[in-house]
Every structure is written in structure tokens, then in C-alpha cells.
Tab-separated table of C-alpha atoms in Angstrom:
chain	number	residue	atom	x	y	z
A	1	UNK	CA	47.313	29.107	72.120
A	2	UNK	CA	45.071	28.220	68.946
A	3	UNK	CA	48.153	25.210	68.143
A	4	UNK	CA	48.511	23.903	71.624
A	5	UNK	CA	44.616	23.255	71.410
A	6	UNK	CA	44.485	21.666	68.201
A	7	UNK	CA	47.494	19.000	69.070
A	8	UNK	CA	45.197	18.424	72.474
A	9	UNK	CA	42.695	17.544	70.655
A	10	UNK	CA	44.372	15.680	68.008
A	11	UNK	CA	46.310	13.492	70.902
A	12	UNK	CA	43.084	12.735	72.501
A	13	UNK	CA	41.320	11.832	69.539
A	14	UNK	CA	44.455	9.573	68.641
A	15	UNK	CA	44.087	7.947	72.207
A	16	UNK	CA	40.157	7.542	72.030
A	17	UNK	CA	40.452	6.144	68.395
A	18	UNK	CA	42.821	3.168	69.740
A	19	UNK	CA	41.081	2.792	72.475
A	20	UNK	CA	38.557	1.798	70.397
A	21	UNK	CA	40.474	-0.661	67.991
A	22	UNK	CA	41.653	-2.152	70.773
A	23	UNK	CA	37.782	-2.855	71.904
A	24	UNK	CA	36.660	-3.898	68.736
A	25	UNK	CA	39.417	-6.199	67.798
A	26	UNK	CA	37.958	-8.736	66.914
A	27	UNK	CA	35.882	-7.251	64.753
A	28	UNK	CA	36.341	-8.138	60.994
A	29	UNK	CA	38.798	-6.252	58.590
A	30	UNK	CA	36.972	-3.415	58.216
A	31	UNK	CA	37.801	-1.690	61.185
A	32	UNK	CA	41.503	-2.898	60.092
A	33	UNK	CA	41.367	-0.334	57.090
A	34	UNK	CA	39.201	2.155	59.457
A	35	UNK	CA	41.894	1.595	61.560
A	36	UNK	CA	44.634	2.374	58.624
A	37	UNK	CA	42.585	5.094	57.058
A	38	UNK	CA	42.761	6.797	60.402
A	39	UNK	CA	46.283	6.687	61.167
A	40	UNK	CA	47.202	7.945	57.690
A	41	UNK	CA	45.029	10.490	58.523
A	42	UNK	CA	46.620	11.259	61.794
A	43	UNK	CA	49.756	10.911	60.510
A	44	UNK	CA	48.708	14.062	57.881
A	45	UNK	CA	47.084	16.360	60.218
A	46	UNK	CA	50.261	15.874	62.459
A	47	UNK	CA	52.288	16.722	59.585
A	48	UNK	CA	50.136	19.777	58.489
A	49	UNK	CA	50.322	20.660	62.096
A	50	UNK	CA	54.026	20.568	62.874
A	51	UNK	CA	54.467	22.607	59.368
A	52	UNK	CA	52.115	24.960	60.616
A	53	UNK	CA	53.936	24.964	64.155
A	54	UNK	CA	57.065	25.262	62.280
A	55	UNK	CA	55.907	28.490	60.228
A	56	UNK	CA	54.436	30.298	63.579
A	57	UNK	CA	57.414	29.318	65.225
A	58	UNK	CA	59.270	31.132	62.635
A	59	UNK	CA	57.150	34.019	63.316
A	60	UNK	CA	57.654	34.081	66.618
A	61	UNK	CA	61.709	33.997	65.756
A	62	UNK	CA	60.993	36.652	63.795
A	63	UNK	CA	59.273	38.849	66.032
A	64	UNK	CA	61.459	37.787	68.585
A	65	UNK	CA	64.549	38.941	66.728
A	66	UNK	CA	63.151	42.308	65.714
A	67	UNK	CA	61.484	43.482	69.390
A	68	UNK	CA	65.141	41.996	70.533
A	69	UNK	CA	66.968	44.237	67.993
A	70	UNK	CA	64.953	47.017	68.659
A	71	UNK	CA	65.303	47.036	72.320
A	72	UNK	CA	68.455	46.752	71.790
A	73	UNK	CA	69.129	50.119	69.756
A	74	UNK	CA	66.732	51.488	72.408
A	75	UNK	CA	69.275	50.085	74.987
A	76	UNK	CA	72.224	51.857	72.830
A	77	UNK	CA	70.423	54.991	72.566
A	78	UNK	CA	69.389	54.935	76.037
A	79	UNK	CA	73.040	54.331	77.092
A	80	UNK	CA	74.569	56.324	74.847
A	81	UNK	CA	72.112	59.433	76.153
A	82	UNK	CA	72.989	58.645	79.418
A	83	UNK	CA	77.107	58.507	78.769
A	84	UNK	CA	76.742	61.767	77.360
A	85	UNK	CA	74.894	62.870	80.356
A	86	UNK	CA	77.581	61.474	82.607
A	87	UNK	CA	80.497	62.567	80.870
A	88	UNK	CA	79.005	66.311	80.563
A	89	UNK	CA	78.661	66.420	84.026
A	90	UNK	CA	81.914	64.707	85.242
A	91	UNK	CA	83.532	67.700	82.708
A	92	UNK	CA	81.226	70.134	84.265
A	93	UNK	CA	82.517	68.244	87.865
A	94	UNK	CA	85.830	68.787	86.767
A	95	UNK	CA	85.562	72.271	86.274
A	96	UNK	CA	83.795	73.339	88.811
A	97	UNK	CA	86.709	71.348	90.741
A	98	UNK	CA	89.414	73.279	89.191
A	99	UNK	CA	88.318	76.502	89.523
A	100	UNK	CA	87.681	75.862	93.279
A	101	UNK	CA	90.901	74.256	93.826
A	102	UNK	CA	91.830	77.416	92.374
A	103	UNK	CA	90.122	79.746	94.191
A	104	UNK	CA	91.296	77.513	97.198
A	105	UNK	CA	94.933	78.384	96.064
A	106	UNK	CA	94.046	81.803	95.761
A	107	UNK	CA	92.612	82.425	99.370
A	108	UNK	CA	95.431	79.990	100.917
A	109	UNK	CA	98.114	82.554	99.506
A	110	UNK	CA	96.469	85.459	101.369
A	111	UNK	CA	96.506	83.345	104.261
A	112	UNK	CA	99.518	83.020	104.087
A	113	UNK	CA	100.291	86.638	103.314
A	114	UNK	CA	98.008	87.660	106.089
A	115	UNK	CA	99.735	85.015	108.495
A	116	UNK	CA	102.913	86.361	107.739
A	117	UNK	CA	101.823	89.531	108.147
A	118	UNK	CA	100.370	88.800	111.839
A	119	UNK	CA	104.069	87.057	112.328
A	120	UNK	CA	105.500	90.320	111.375
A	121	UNK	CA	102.991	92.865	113.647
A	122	UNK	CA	103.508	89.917	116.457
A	123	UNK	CA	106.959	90.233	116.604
A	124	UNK	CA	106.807	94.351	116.339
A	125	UNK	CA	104.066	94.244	119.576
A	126	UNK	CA	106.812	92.142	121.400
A	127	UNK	CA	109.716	94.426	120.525
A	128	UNK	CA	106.972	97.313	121.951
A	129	UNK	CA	106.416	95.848	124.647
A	130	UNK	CA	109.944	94.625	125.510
A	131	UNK	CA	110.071	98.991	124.840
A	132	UNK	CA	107.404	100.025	126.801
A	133	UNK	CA	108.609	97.725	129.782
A	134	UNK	CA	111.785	99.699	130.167
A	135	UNK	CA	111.421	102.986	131.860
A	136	UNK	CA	114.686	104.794	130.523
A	137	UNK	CA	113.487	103.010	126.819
A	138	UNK	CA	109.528	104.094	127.387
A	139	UNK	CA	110.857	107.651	128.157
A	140	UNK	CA	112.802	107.727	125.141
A	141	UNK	CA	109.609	106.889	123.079
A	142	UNK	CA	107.895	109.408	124.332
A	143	UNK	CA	110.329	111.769	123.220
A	144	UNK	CA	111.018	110.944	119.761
A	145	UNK	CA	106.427	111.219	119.488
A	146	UNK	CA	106.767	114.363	121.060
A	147	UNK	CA	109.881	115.777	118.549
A	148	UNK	CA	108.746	113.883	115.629
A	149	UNK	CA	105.032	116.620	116.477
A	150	UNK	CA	106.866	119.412	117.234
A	151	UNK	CA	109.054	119.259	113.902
A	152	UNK	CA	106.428	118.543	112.041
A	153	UNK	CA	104.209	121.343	112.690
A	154	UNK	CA	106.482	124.762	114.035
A	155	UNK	CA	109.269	126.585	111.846
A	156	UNK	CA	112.889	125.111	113.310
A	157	UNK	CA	114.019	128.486	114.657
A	158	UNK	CA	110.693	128.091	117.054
A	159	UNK	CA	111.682	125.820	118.606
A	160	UNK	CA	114.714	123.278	120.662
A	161	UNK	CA	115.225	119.786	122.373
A	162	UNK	CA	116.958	118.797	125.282
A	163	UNK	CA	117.671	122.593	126.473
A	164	UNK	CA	119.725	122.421	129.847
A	165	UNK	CA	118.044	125.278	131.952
A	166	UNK	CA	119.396	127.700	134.338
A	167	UNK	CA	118.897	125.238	137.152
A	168	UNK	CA	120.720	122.666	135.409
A	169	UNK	CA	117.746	120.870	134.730
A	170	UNK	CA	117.171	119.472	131.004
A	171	UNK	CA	113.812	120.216	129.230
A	172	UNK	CA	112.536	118.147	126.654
A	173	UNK	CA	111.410	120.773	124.353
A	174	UNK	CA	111.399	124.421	124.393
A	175	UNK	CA	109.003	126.609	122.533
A	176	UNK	CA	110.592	129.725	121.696
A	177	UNK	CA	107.529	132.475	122.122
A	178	UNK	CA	107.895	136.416	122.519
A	179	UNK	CA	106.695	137.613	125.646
A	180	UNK	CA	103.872	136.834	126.638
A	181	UNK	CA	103.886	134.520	127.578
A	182	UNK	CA	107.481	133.412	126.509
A	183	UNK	CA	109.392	130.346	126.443
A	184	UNK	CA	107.231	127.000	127.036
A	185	UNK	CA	108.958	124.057	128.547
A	186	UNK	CA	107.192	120.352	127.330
A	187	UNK	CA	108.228	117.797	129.207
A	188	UNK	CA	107.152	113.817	128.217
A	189	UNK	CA	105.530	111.530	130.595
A	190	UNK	CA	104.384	107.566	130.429
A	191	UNK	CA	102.709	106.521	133.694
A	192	UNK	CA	102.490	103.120	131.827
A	193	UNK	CA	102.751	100.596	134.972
A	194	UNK	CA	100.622	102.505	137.049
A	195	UNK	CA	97.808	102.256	133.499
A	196	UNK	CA	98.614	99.119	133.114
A	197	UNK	CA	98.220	97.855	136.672
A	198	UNK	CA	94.609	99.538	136.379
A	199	UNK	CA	93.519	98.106	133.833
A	200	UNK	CA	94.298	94.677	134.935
A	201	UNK	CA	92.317	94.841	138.593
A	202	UNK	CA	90.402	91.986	138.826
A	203	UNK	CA	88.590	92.750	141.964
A	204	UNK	CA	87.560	95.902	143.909
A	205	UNK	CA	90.779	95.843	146.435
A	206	UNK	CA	92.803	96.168	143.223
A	207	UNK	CA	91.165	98.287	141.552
A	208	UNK	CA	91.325	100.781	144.408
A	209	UNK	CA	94.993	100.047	145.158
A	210	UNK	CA	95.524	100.551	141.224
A	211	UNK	CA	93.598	104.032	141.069
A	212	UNK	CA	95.473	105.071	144.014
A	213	UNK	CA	98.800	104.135	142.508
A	214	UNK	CA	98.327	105.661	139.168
A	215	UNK	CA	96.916	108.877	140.619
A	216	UNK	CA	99.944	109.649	142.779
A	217	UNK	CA	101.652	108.616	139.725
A	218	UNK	CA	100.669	111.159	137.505
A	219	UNK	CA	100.427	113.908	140.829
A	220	UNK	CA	103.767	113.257	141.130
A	221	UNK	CA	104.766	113.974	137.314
A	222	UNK	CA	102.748	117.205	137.821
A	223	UNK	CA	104.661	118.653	140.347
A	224	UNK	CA	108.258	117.650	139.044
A	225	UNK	CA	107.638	119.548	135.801
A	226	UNK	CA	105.857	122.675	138.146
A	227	UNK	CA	109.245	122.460	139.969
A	228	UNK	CA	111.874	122.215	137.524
A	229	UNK	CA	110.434	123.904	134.236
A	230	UNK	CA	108.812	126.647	135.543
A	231	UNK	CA	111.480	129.013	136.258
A	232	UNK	CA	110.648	132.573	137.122
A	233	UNK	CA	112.015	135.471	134.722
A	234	UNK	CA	113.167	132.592	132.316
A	235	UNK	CA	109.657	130.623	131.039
A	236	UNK	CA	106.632	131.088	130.868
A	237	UNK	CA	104.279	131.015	134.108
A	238	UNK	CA	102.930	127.314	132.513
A	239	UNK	CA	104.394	124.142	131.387
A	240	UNK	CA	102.956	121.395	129.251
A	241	UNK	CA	102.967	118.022	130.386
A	242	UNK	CA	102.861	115.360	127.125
A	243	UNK	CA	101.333	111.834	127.970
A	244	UNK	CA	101.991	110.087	124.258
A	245	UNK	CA	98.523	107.502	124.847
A	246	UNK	CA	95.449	108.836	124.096
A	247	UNK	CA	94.287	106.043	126.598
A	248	UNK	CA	95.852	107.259	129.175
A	249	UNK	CA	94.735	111.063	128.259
A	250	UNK	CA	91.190	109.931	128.280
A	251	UNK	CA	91.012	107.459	131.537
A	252	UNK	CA	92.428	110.947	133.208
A	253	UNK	CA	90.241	113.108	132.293
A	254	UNK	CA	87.407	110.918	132.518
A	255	UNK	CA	87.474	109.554	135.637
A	256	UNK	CA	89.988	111.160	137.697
A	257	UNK	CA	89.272	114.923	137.211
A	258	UNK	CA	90.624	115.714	140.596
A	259	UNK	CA	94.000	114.924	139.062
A	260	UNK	CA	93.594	117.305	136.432
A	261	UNK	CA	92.280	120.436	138.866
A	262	UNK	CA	95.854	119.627	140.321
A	263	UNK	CA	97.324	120.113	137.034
A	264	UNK	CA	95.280	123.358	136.659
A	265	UNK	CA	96.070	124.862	139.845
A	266	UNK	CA	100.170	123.883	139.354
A	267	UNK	CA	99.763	125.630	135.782
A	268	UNK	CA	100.516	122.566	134.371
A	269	UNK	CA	98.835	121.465	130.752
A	270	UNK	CA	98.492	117.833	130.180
A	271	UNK	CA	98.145	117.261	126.634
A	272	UNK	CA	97.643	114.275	124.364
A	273	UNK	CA	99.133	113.860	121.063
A	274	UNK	CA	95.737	115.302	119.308
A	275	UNK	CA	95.537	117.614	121.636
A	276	UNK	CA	98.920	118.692	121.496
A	277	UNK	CA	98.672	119.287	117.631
A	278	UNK	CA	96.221	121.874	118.119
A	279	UNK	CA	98.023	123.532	120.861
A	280	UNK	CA	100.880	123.719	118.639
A	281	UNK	CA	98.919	124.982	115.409
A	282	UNK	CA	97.950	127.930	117.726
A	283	UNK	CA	101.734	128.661	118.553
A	284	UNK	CA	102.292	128.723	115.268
A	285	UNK	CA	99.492	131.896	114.614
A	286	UNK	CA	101.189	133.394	117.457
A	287	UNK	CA	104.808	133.483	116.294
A	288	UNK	CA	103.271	134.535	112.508
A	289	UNK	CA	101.349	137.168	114.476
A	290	UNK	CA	104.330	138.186	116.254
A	291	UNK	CA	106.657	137.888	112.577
A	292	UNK	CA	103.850	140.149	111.562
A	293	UNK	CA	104.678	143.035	114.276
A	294	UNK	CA	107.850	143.145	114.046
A	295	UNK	CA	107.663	143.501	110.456
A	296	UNK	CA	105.065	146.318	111.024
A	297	UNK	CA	108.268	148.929	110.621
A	298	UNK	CA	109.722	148.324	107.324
A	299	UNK	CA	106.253	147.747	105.696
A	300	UNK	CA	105.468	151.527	106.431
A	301	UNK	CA	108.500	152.400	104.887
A	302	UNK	CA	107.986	150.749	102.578
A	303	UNK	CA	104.492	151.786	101.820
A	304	UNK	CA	105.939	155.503	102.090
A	305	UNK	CA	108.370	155.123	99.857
A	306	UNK	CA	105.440	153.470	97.478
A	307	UNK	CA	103.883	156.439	97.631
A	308	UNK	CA	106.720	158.597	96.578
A	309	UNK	CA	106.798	156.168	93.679
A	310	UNK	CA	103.798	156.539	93.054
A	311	UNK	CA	103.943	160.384	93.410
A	312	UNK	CA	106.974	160.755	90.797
A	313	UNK	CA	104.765	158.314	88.431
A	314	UNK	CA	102.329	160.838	88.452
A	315	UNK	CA	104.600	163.604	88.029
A	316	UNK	CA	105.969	161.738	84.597
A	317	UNK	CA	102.715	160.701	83.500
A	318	UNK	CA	101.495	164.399	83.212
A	319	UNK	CA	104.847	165.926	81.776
A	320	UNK	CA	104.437	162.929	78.988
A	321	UNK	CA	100.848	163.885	78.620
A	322	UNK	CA	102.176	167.632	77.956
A	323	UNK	CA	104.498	166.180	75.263
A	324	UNK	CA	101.758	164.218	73.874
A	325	UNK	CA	99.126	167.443	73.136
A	326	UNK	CA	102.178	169.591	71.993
A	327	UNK	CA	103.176	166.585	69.325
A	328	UNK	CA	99.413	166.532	68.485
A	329	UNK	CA	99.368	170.186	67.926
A	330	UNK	CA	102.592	169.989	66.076
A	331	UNK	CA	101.148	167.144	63.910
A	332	UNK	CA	97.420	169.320	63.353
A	333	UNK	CA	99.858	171.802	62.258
A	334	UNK	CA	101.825	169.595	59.629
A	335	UNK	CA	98.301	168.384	58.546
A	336	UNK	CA	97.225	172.061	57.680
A	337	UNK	CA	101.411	172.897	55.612
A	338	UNK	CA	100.600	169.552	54.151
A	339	UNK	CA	97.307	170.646	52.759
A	340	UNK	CA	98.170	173.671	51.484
A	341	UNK	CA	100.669	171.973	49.904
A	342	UNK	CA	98.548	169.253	48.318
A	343	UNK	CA	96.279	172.192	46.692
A	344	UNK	CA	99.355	174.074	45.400
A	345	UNK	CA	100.346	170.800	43.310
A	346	UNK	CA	96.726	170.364	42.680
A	347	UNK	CA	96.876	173.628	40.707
A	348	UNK	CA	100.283	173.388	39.381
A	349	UNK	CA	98.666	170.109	37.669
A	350	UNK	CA	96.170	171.751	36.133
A	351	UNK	CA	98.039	174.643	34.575
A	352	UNK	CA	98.691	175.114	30.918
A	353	UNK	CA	101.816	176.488	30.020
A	354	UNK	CA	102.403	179.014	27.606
A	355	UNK	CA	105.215	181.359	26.031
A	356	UNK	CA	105.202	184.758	28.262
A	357	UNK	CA	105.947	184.965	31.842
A	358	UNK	CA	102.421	186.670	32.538
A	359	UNK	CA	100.147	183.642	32.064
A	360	UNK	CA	97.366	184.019	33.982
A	361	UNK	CA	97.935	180.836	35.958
A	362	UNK	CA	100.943	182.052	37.009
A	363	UNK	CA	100.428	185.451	38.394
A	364	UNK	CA	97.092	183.300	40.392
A	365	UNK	CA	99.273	180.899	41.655
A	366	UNK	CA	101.873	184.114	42.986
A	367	UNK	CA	99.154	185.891	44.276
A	368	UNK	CA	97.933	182.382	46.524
A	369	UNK	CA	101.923	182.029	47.728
């Protein structure tokens, strides 16, 4: 600012100083050389002052060209920070990416195992239920549950399947039990439509229609198996009935109990496969119970013949005892023959010999023998 003021001043000076001349001229010569001595003058400060704009314009270069290379190694550093920043997180981006991708792997592979899985338990429900559809196929599943419990749980000789009885009717199972009660017929049942058609009544007519069908259903299982397996003088006064749902045992006995006074009154068990279990554990006690009697025979023999053991043992333990005082007598006895002994060649130590056959030693030592 200081050098822009001075050349407007200078200029203006310049321009009033001409002005002037101009006025005056035709004055005489000496406002020629005023004239002269100012423009030399002029023409000096003019040079001082482009010398001196020269040198701060230098300055400014100068200044210029540091503040420009120091902002720009600011600009360097600044970028360079900032790089760094971006290419730490783009590597910390990139991880994070890969080990989701991973973990994305990871969880689609037990998808897939799972979905497989649910392919494989789809197309096992189908085959059931292509089973369970069948009646001839849904009896036969009832069957193998009911011998797969049975074998599981009682000894084989306690035991048969598919038993043709005296009426030419074929049981099941048979429980082989001594009297009483005696042999127990178990017959499998699956009222599966009749369940099924309950449990799919949409409206209050069906629902009726449904509990009517599966009750007469299940009535009517009850009294075949009174009928057939419970044979006077052959089984037992009862039968079990097996239903292999626990469904189908609990929608029974919860909400048609009249059904099940039936069964009670036709001696007829209905049993589920829990249930079953524990009736079975208990036949089990009762044939080990029974094992147990007619065992009862030869284990009092053979606790009497323990006895005369026993007895005998006793008999040799005091005859041995005999032998043992008279061999401790016998040995107090050596003790006392090997004392005497011990003195005698104590005192044939200690005697002196001499010539006659009268030493005193010697007629002491006869007179101890």
C-alpha cells in the first residue's frame, strides 16, 4: 500500500508540474531548466521507485514461494495422513468383509445341512404317513412297538408273539405268568382315522359326528379283544389293549372317560407305550417272585446241607485243636530234655580232666544222670 501511494503522488505531481509549464510558457528560460531540473528529478524518483518496487516485489515472490511451499508439505502431510487413514480402514473393511463372507459360508453350510436334513425327515413323515394310511400296514406298526417293548424289558421264556389260541384266534403277545393270574393276552390297536377325523372338525356338527365315530371306534376294539382273548380256563380273567400314540391314550382318558369305564367293566386294560413299560416292569417282579418260590426247595437243602458242612467243620476244627495242645505239650516237653541237656554240656565244659577215674567232676556229673 505504502508504494501504490507514493507513485499516486508522484503521477500527480508529474501532471500538476506540466500543467504548469504549459501555463507559464512563455515565460523566459528559467522555467525551461526548472522545467529540466524537474524531469531529471522525476525521472530519478521513478527509478528509485521501480527499484524499490522491484525489491518488495521480490519479497513478495519470496514470501509467496515459501507460504506456497509450505502449504504445500501441509497439503502432502495432510494427504498423506488421510491415505493412511483410508487405506487402514479399507484393510480393516476388507477384513471385516472376509470374515463375514466367512461366517456367511459357515451358516449357509448348516443350512444346507439342516435343509437336507428337513428333506430327509420330510420324506420319512410321507413314507409314515403313506404307513399309517394303510390299515393292514398301521396294524403292523403297532406290532413291531409293541414286540420291540416287550423284548426289551421281560426274559424271552416270558413271553410269545402271534400265539394261535384255542379258538383259533391269533394273539399278538402272550405273557406267560403262573397262576394267578396266568397267561395275559396284548392285543395292538390304532383307531387312527377315527383320531384323525377328530382332530380335524372344523365346526360343532363335526366335531360331534367325529367324537361319536371314534368312540364306537375304540368300544368296538374293547369288546373284540374281551371276546376273543379272554378265554376261560386258558388266560387270565383280563386282557390288555395297546394303543401305540400317547395322543390317542391321553384324548381317551381325558375326555372320553365313559369309554374307559367300558374298558374297566369288560376287564380290558388300555395301555400306552409309557404306561405299558411300567406294567411290564411289574410282570417282571412277579415272574422273579415266582423264580424265587419255586426255588424255595433246593435252597433249604441246600442250606441243610450247609449246615452239615458247617457241622463237620466244627468237628475238624476241634480234633485239629486237640492235635495242636498235644504238639504244644510235646514241644514244652522237648524244651525241658533240651535243657537238661544244655546244662549237662554246660558242665562237661567246665570240667578238668585228670588221670583216675574218680575225679570229682565225674562222680557229680554220674550222680546228676
Amino acid at each position: 500500500m505504502p508504494v501504490c501511494l507514493l507513485l499516486s503522488v508522484l503521477v500527480l505531481a508529474v501532471i500538476n508540474l506540466v500543467y504548469l509549464l504549459q501555463k507559464h510558457k512563455s515565460n523566459d528560460e528559467r522555467n525551461n531548466d526548472i522545467l529540466l531540473r524537474g524531469q531529471a528529478e522525476i525521472v530519478g524518483r521513478l527509478s528509485q521507485l521501480g527499484e524499490h518496487n522491484s525489491q518488495e516485489q521480490a519479497k513478495i515472490a519470496e514470501a509467496i514461494s515459501e507460504q506456497r511451499i509450505s502449504m504445500l508439505k501441509i497439503i502432502d502431510e495432510k494427504l498423506l495422513a488421510v491415505t493412511k487413514s483410508v487405506g487402514d480402514g479399507l484393510q480393516q473393511n476388507a477384513t471385516k468383509t472376509s470374515e463375514t463372507l466367512t461366517d456367511l459360508r459357515e451358516r449357509l453350510a448348516k443350512i444346507d445341512v439342516a435343509q437336507q436334513k428337513i428333506s430327509s425327515l420330510s420324506e420319512q413323515v410321507v413314507s409314515l404317513q403313506e404307513v399309517l394310511s394303510n390299515k393292514q400296514a398301521r396294524g403292523a406298526f403297532g406290532e413291531i412297538q409293541l414286540n420291540d417293548l416287550v423284548s426289551s424289558i421281560l426274559p424271552p421264556n416270558a413271553y410269545e408273539f402271534q400265539v394261535v389260541l384255542s379258538n383259533t384266534k391269533r394273539a399278538d403277545c402272550v405273557l406267560k405268568l403262573p397262576n394267578p393270574p396266568g397267561t395275559i393276552i396284548i392285543d395292538a390297536k390304532f383307531p387312527l382315522e377315527s383320531y384323525h377325523a377328530l382332530r380335524s372338525a372344523n365346526c360343532e356338527r363335526e366335531k360331534i359326528e367325529a367324537e361319536r365315530f371314534f368312540r364306537a371306534s375304540v368300544v368296538k376294539h374293547i369288546k373284540d379283544i374281551a371276546e376273543k382273548y379272554i378265554i376261560n380256563g386258558e388266560t387270565a380273567d383280563s386282557a390288555l389293549m395297546f394303543l401305540p400314540s400317547e395322543a390317542i391314550y391321553a384324548e381317551l382318558h381325558a375326555n372320553f372317560t365313559d369309554v374307559v369305564e367300558i374298558s374297566y367293566r369288560s376287564k380290558v386294560w388300555i395301555v400306552s407305550p409309557t404306561t405299558l413299560m411300567a406294567t411290564l416292569n411289574t410282570v417282571r417282579a412277579v415272574l422273579k417272585d415266582a423264580k424265587m418260590r419255586e426255588q424255595a426247595g433246593v435252597i433249604q437243602k441246600e442250606v441243610g446241607s450247609l449246615i452239615d458242612d458247617i457241622s463237620r467243620l466244627d468237628g475238624r476244627i476241634e480234633n485239629l485243636s486237640r492235635h495242636f495242645k498235644q504238639a504244644n505239650e510235646d514241644i514244652e516237653g522237648i524244651k525241658v530234655s533240651s535243657g537238661k541237656i544244655n546244662k549237662r554240656i554246660q558242665k562237661i565244659e567246665n570240667i578238668e580232666l585228670g588221670e583216675g577215674e574218680n575225679h570229682p567232676h565225674l562222680t557229680h556229673l554220674a550222680n546228676d544222670s
